[in-house]
PDB file of C-alpha atoms in Angstrom:
ATOM      1  CA  MET K   1     -20.165   4.280  -2.124  1.00  0.00           C
ATOM      2  CA  THR K   2     -18.433   2.832  -5.088  1.00  0.00           C
ATOM      3  CA  MET K   3     -14.863   3.994  -5.263  1.00  0.00           C
ATOM      4  CA  GLU K   4     -14.099   1.983  -8.367  1.00  0.00           C
ATOM      5  CA  PHE K   5     -10.675   2.604  -9.701  1.00  0.00           C
ATOM      6  CA  ASP K   6      -8.463   1.366 -12.444  1.00  0.00           C
ATOM      7  CA  TYR K   7      -5.939  -0.190 -10.096  1.00  0.00           C
ATOM      8  CA  GLU K   8      -3.376  -0.693 -12.849  1.00  0.00           C
ATOM      9  CA  ARG K   9      -3.044   3.087 -13.251  1.00  0.00           C
ATOM     10  CA  SER K  10      -2.639   3.899  -9.567  1.00  0.00           C
ATOM     11  CA  ASP K  11       0.612   4.912  -7.925  1.00  0.00           C
ATOM     12  CA  ALA K  12       0.041   2.314  -5.210  1.00  0.00           C
ATOM     13  CA  TRP K  13      -0.151  -0.467  -7.815  1.00  0.00           C
ATOM     14  CA  ALA K  14       3.086   0.689  -9.437  1.00  0.00           C
ATOM     15  CA  THR K  15       4.796   0.780  -6.042  1.00  0.00           C
ATOM     16  CA  LEU K  16       3.462  -2.662  -5.102  1.00  0.00           C
ATOM     17  CA  LEU K  17       4.819  -4.103  -8.345  1.00  0.00           C
ATOM     18  CA  ARG K  18       8.201  -2.454  -7.784  1.00  0.00           C
ATOM     19  CA  LEU K  19       8.260  -3.894  -4.260  1.00  0.00           C
ATOM     20  CA  ALA K  20       7.405  -7.432  -5.393  1.00  0.00           C
ATOM     21  CA  SER K  21       9.927  -7.407  -8.236  1.00  0.00           C
ATOM     22  CA  SER K  22      12.624  -5.873  -6.052  1.00  0.00           C
ATOM     23  CA  VAL K  23      12.099  -8.482  -3.332  1.00  0.00           C
ATOM     24  CA  ALA K  24      12.184 -11.234  -5.968  1.00  0.00           C
ATOM     25  CA  ARG K  25      15.563  -9.999  -7.250  1.00  0.00           C
ATOM     26  CA  LEU K  26      17.185  -9.904  -3.817  1.00  0.00           C
ATOM     27  CA  LYS K  27      20.201 -12.143  -3.458  1.00  0.00           C
ATOM     28  CA  VAL K  28      20.275 -14.004  -0.177  1.00  0.00           C
ATOM     29  CA  VAL K  29      23.945 -14.212   0.729  1.00  0.00           C
ATOM     30  CA  SER K  30      23.428 -16.591   3.618  1.00  0.00           C
ATOM     31  CA  ASN K  31      23.554 -20.356   3.274  1.00  0.00           C
ATOM     32  CA  LEU K  32      21.128 -20.670   6.163  1.00  0.00           C
ATOM     33  CA  LYS K  33      17.830 -22.243   5.233  1.00  0.00           C
ATOM     34  CA  ALA K  34      15.996 -19.779   7.491  1.00  0.00           C
ATOM     35  CA  ALA K  35      17.277 -16.798   5.488  1.00  0.00           C
ATOM     36  CA  GLY K  36      16.020 -18.327   2.253  1.00  0.00           C
ATOM     37  CA  GLU K  37      12.659 -19.103   3.816  1.00  0.00           C
ATOM     38  CA  ALA K  38      12.341 -15.541   5.144  1.00  0.00           C
ATOM     39  CA  HIS K  39      13.137 -14.217   1.659  1.00  0.00           C
ATOM     40  CA  GLN K  40      10.481 -16.484   0.168  1.00  0.00           C
ATOM     41  CA  GLN K  41       7.911 -15.350   2.754  1.00  0.00           C
ATOM     42  CA  ALA K  42       8.708 -11.686   2.023  1.00  0.00           C
ATOM     43  CA  PHE K  43       8.121 -12.280  -1.676  1.00  0.00           C
ATOM     44  CA  LEU K  44       4.874 -14.155  -1.019  1.00  0.00           C
ATOM     45  CA  ALA K  45       3.622 -11.320   1.200  1.00  0.00           C
ATOM     46  CA  ALA K  46       4.433  -8.739  -1.495  1.00  0.00           C
ATOM     47  CA  GLY K  47       2.580 -10.831  -4.062  1.00  0.00           C
ATOM     48  CA  ARG K  48      -0.363 -11.227  -1.706  1.00  0.00           C
ATOM     49  CA  ALA K  49      -0.487  -7.434  -1.289  1.00  0.00           C
ATOM     50  CA  CYS K  50      -0.653  -7.041  -5.083  1.00  0.00           C
ATOM     51  CA  SER K  51      -3.439  -9.591  -5.361  1.00  0.00           C
ATOM     52  CA  ILE K  52      -5.524  -8.105  -2.558  1.00  0.00           C
ATOM     53  CA  PHE K  53      -5.068  -4.593  -3.955  1.00  0.00           C
ATOM     54  CA  ALA K  54      -6.335  -5.714  -7.374  1.00  0.00           C
ATOM     55  CA  GLU K  55      -9.344  -7.396  -5.751  1.00  0.00           C
ATOM     56  CA  ALA K  56     -10.107  -4.209  -3.794  1.00  0.00           C
ATOM     57  CA  SER K  57     -10.953  -2.458  -7.062  1.00  0.00           C
ATOM     58  CA  LEU K  58     -13.966  -4.754  -7.404  1.00  0.00           C
ATOM     59  CA  LYS K  59     -15.349  -4.021  -3.944  1.00  0.00           C
ATOM     60  CA  GLU K  60     -17.444  -1.189  -2.579  1.00  0.00           C
ATOM     61  CA  GLY K  61     -17.627   0.856   0.590  1.00  0.00           C
ATOM     62  CA  GLY K  62     -16.468  -0.813   3.761  1.00  0.00           C
ATOM     63  CA  ALA K  63     -15.471  -3.976   1.915  1.00  0.00           C
ATOM     64  CA  GLN K  64     -13.106  -1.950  -0.245  1.00  0.00           C
ATOM     65  CA  ALA K  65     -11.588  -0.164   2.751  1.00  0.00           C
ATOM     66  CA  GLY K  66     -11.192  -3.542   4.461  1.00  0.00           C
ATOM     67  CA  ALA K  67      -9.440  -5.023   1.432  1.00  0.00           C
ATOM     68  CA  LEU K  68      -7.093  -2.044   1.277  1.00  0.00           C
ATOM     69  CA  ARG K  69      -6.302  -2.542   4.983  1.00  0.00           C
ATOM     70  CA  GLU K  70      -5.588  -6.198   4.268  1.00  0.00           C
ATOM     71  CA  ALA K  71      -3.212  -5.202   1.448  1.00  0.00           C
ATOM     72  CA  ARG K  72      -1.461  -2.791   3.832  1.00  0.00           C
ATOM     73  CA  SER K  73      -1.163  -5.639   6.349  1.00  0.00           C
ATOM     74  CA  ALA K  74       0.443  -7.865   3.705  1.00  0.00           C
ATOM     75  CA  VAL K  75       2.963  -5.079   3.035  1.00  0.00           C
ATOM     76  CA  ALA K  76       3.729  -4.970   6.771  1.00  0.00           C
ATOM     77  CA  HIS K  77       4.284  -8.747   6.711  1.00  0.00           C
ATOM     78  CA  CYS K  78       6.664  -8.329   3.784  1.00  0.00           C
ATOM     79  CA  ARG K  79       8.617  -5.730   5.749  1.00  0.00           C
ATOM     80  CA  ALA K  80       8.740  -7.984   8.807  1.00  0.00           C
ATOM     81  CA  TRP K  81      10.026 -10.938   6.769  1.00  0.00           C
ATOM     82  CA  LEU K  82      12.704  -8.744   5.213  1.00  0.00           C
ATOM     83  CA  GLN K  83      13.827  -7.800   8.712  1.00  0.00           C
ATOM     84  CA  VAL K  84      13.832 -11.464   9.763  1.00  0.00           C
ATOM     85  CA  MET K  85      15.959 -12.271   6.730  1.00  0.00           C
ATOM     86  CA  LEU K  86      18.426  -9.548   7.742  1.00  0.00           C
ATOM     87  CA  ALA K  87      18.584 -10.776  11.319  1.00  0.00           C
ATOM     88  CA  VAL K  88      19.103 -14.421  10.359  1.00  0.00           C
ATOM     89  CA  ALA K  89      21.751 -13.572   7.754  1.00  0.00           C
ATOM     90  CA  ASN K  90      23.373 -11.029  10.100  1.00  0.00           C
ATOM     91  CA  GLU K  91      23.236  -8.363   7.383  1.00  0.00           C
ATOM     92  CA  PRO K  92      22.877  -4.586   7.871  1.00  0.00           C
ATOM     93  CA  GLU K  93      19.534  -2.911   7.142  1.00  0.00           C
ATOM     94  CA  SER K  94      21.130  -1.074   4.228  1.00  0.00           C
ATOM     95  CA  THR K  95      21.228  -4.407   2.374  1.00  0.00           C
ATOM     96  CA  VAL K  96      17.486  -4.122   1.718  1.00  0.00           C
ATOM     97  CA  GLY K  97      17.133  -0.378   2.242  1.00  0.00           C
ATOM     98  CA  ALA K  98      15.379   0.177  -1.086  1.00  0.00           C
ATOM     99  CA  GLU K  99      12.829  -2.544  -0.370  1.00  0.00           C
ATOM    100  CA  LEU K 100      12.160  -1.215   3.134  1.00  0.00           C
ATOM    101  CA  ALA K 101      11.662   2.268   1.660  1.00  0.00           C
ATOM    102  CA  LEU K 102       9.156   0.842  -0.827  1.00  0.00           C
ATOM    103  CA  THR K 103       7.187  -0.786   2.006  1.00  0.00           C
ATOM    104  CA  GLU K 104       6.969   2.605   3.735  1.00  0.00           C
ATOM    105  CA  GLN K 105       5.950   4.379   0.539  1.00  0.00           C
ATOM    106  CA  VAL K 106       3.215   1.930  -0.412  1.00  0.00           C
ATOM    107  CA  SER K 107       1.904   1.850   3.171  1.00  0.00           C
ATOM    108  CA  ARG K 108       1.414   5.631   3.007  1.00  0.00           C
ATOM    109  CA  GLN K 109      -0.271   5.334  -0.394  1.00  0.00           C
ATOM    110  CA  LEU K 110      -2.617   2.629   0.861  1.00  0.00           C
ATOM    111  CA  GLU K 111      -3.416   4.633   4.002  1.00  0.00           C
ATOM    112  CA  ALA K 112      -4.462   7.582   1.826  1.00  0.00           C
ATOM    113  CA  MET K 113      -6.713   5.305  -0.226  1.00  0.00           C
ATOM    114  CA  ILE K 114      -8.236   3.826   2.937  1.00  0.00           C
ATOM    115  CA  ARG K 115      -9.028   7.326   4.239  1.00  0.00           C
ATOM    116  CA  LEU K 116     -10.611   8.218   0.901  1.00  0.00           C
ATOM    117  CA  ALA K 117     -12.744   5.062   0.897  1.00  0.00           C
ATOM    118  CA  GLU K 118     -13.832   5.667   4.489  1.00  0.00           C
ATOM    119  CA  ARG K 119     -14.608   9.342   3.810  1.00  0.00           C
ATOM    120  CA  GLY K 120     -16.828   8.345   0.897  1.00  0.00           C
ATOM    121  CA  GLN K 121     -18.571   5.779   3.068  1.00  0.00           C
ATOM    122  CA  ARG K 122     -19.309   8.374   5.797  1.00  0.00           C
ATOM    123  CA  THR K 123     -20.719  10.885   3.322  1.00  0.00           C
ATOM    124  CA  GLY K 124     -23.048   8.290   1.873  1.00  0.00           C
ATOM    125  CA  GLY K 125     -21.325   8.194  -1.462  1.00  0.00           C
ATOM    126  CA  ARG K 126     -21.211  11.948  -1.945  1.00  0.00           C
ATOM    127  CA  GLN K 127     -17.890  13.383  -2.896  1.00  0.00           C
ATOM    128  CA  PRO K 128     -16.623  16.370  -0.922  1.00  0.00           C
ATOM    129  CA  ALA K 129     -17.262  19.761  -2.500  1.00  0.00           C
ATOM    130  CA  PRO K 130     -14.369  20.998  -4.610  1.00  0.00           C
ATOM    131  CA  ALA K 131     -12.166  23.604  -3.005  1.00  0.00           C
ATOM    132  CA  ARG K 132     -12.848  27.134  -4.136  1.00  0.00           C
ATOM    133  CA  SER K 133     -10.063  29.270  -5.469  1.00  0.00           C
ATOM    134  CA  ALA K 134     -11.632  32.540  -4.268  1.00  0.00           C
ATOM    135  CA  PRO K 135     -13.669  33.123  -1.115  1.00  0.00           C
ATOM    136  CA  ALA K 136     -17.427  33.218  -1.541  1.00  0.00           C
ATOM    137  CA  PRO K 137     -18.932  36.716  -1.546  1.00  0.00           C
ATOM    138  CA  ALA K 138     -20.516  37.865   1.699  1.00  0.00           C
ATOM    139  CA  ARG K 139     -24.298  38.031   2.014  1.00  0.00           C
ATOM    140  CA  GLY K 140     -25.739  40.950   0.140  1.00  0.00           C
ATOM    141  CA  GLY K 141     -23.295  40.585  -2.744  1.00  0.00           C
ATOM    142  CA  ARG K 142     -20.412  42.501  -1.195  1.00  0.00           C
ATOM    143  CA  PRO K 143     -16.933  40.982  -1.006  1.00  0.00           C
TER     144      PRO K 143
END
């Protein structure tokens, strides 16, 4: 199944960009080299997630679902590096609360896209039937 999509118009893309730009703007208040390195790794992981997501739009079927999983994994790495940065700098989680919330949001968005790609793959490329607004009439024409 080809689940081609204009990635630049998707909510997940917008959230990924917000995450990457938000992580880039973070101010590391610690003088420790490890905190700066963790911040850099978080930004790189967010950028990697953006790149992989864009590439997923060019793939089909299982390859697309796999690329979306890889993007979700990069988001998880970003989250982990943010937590490392907090631990090293001895800062409260609220310091990067917005960024952590964005990682959760985009993970949910990517999970929904993965399920959609997998559903299309199982149905052999057929889209599910649209939901009906009224129940179908019973056999014989009676409601």
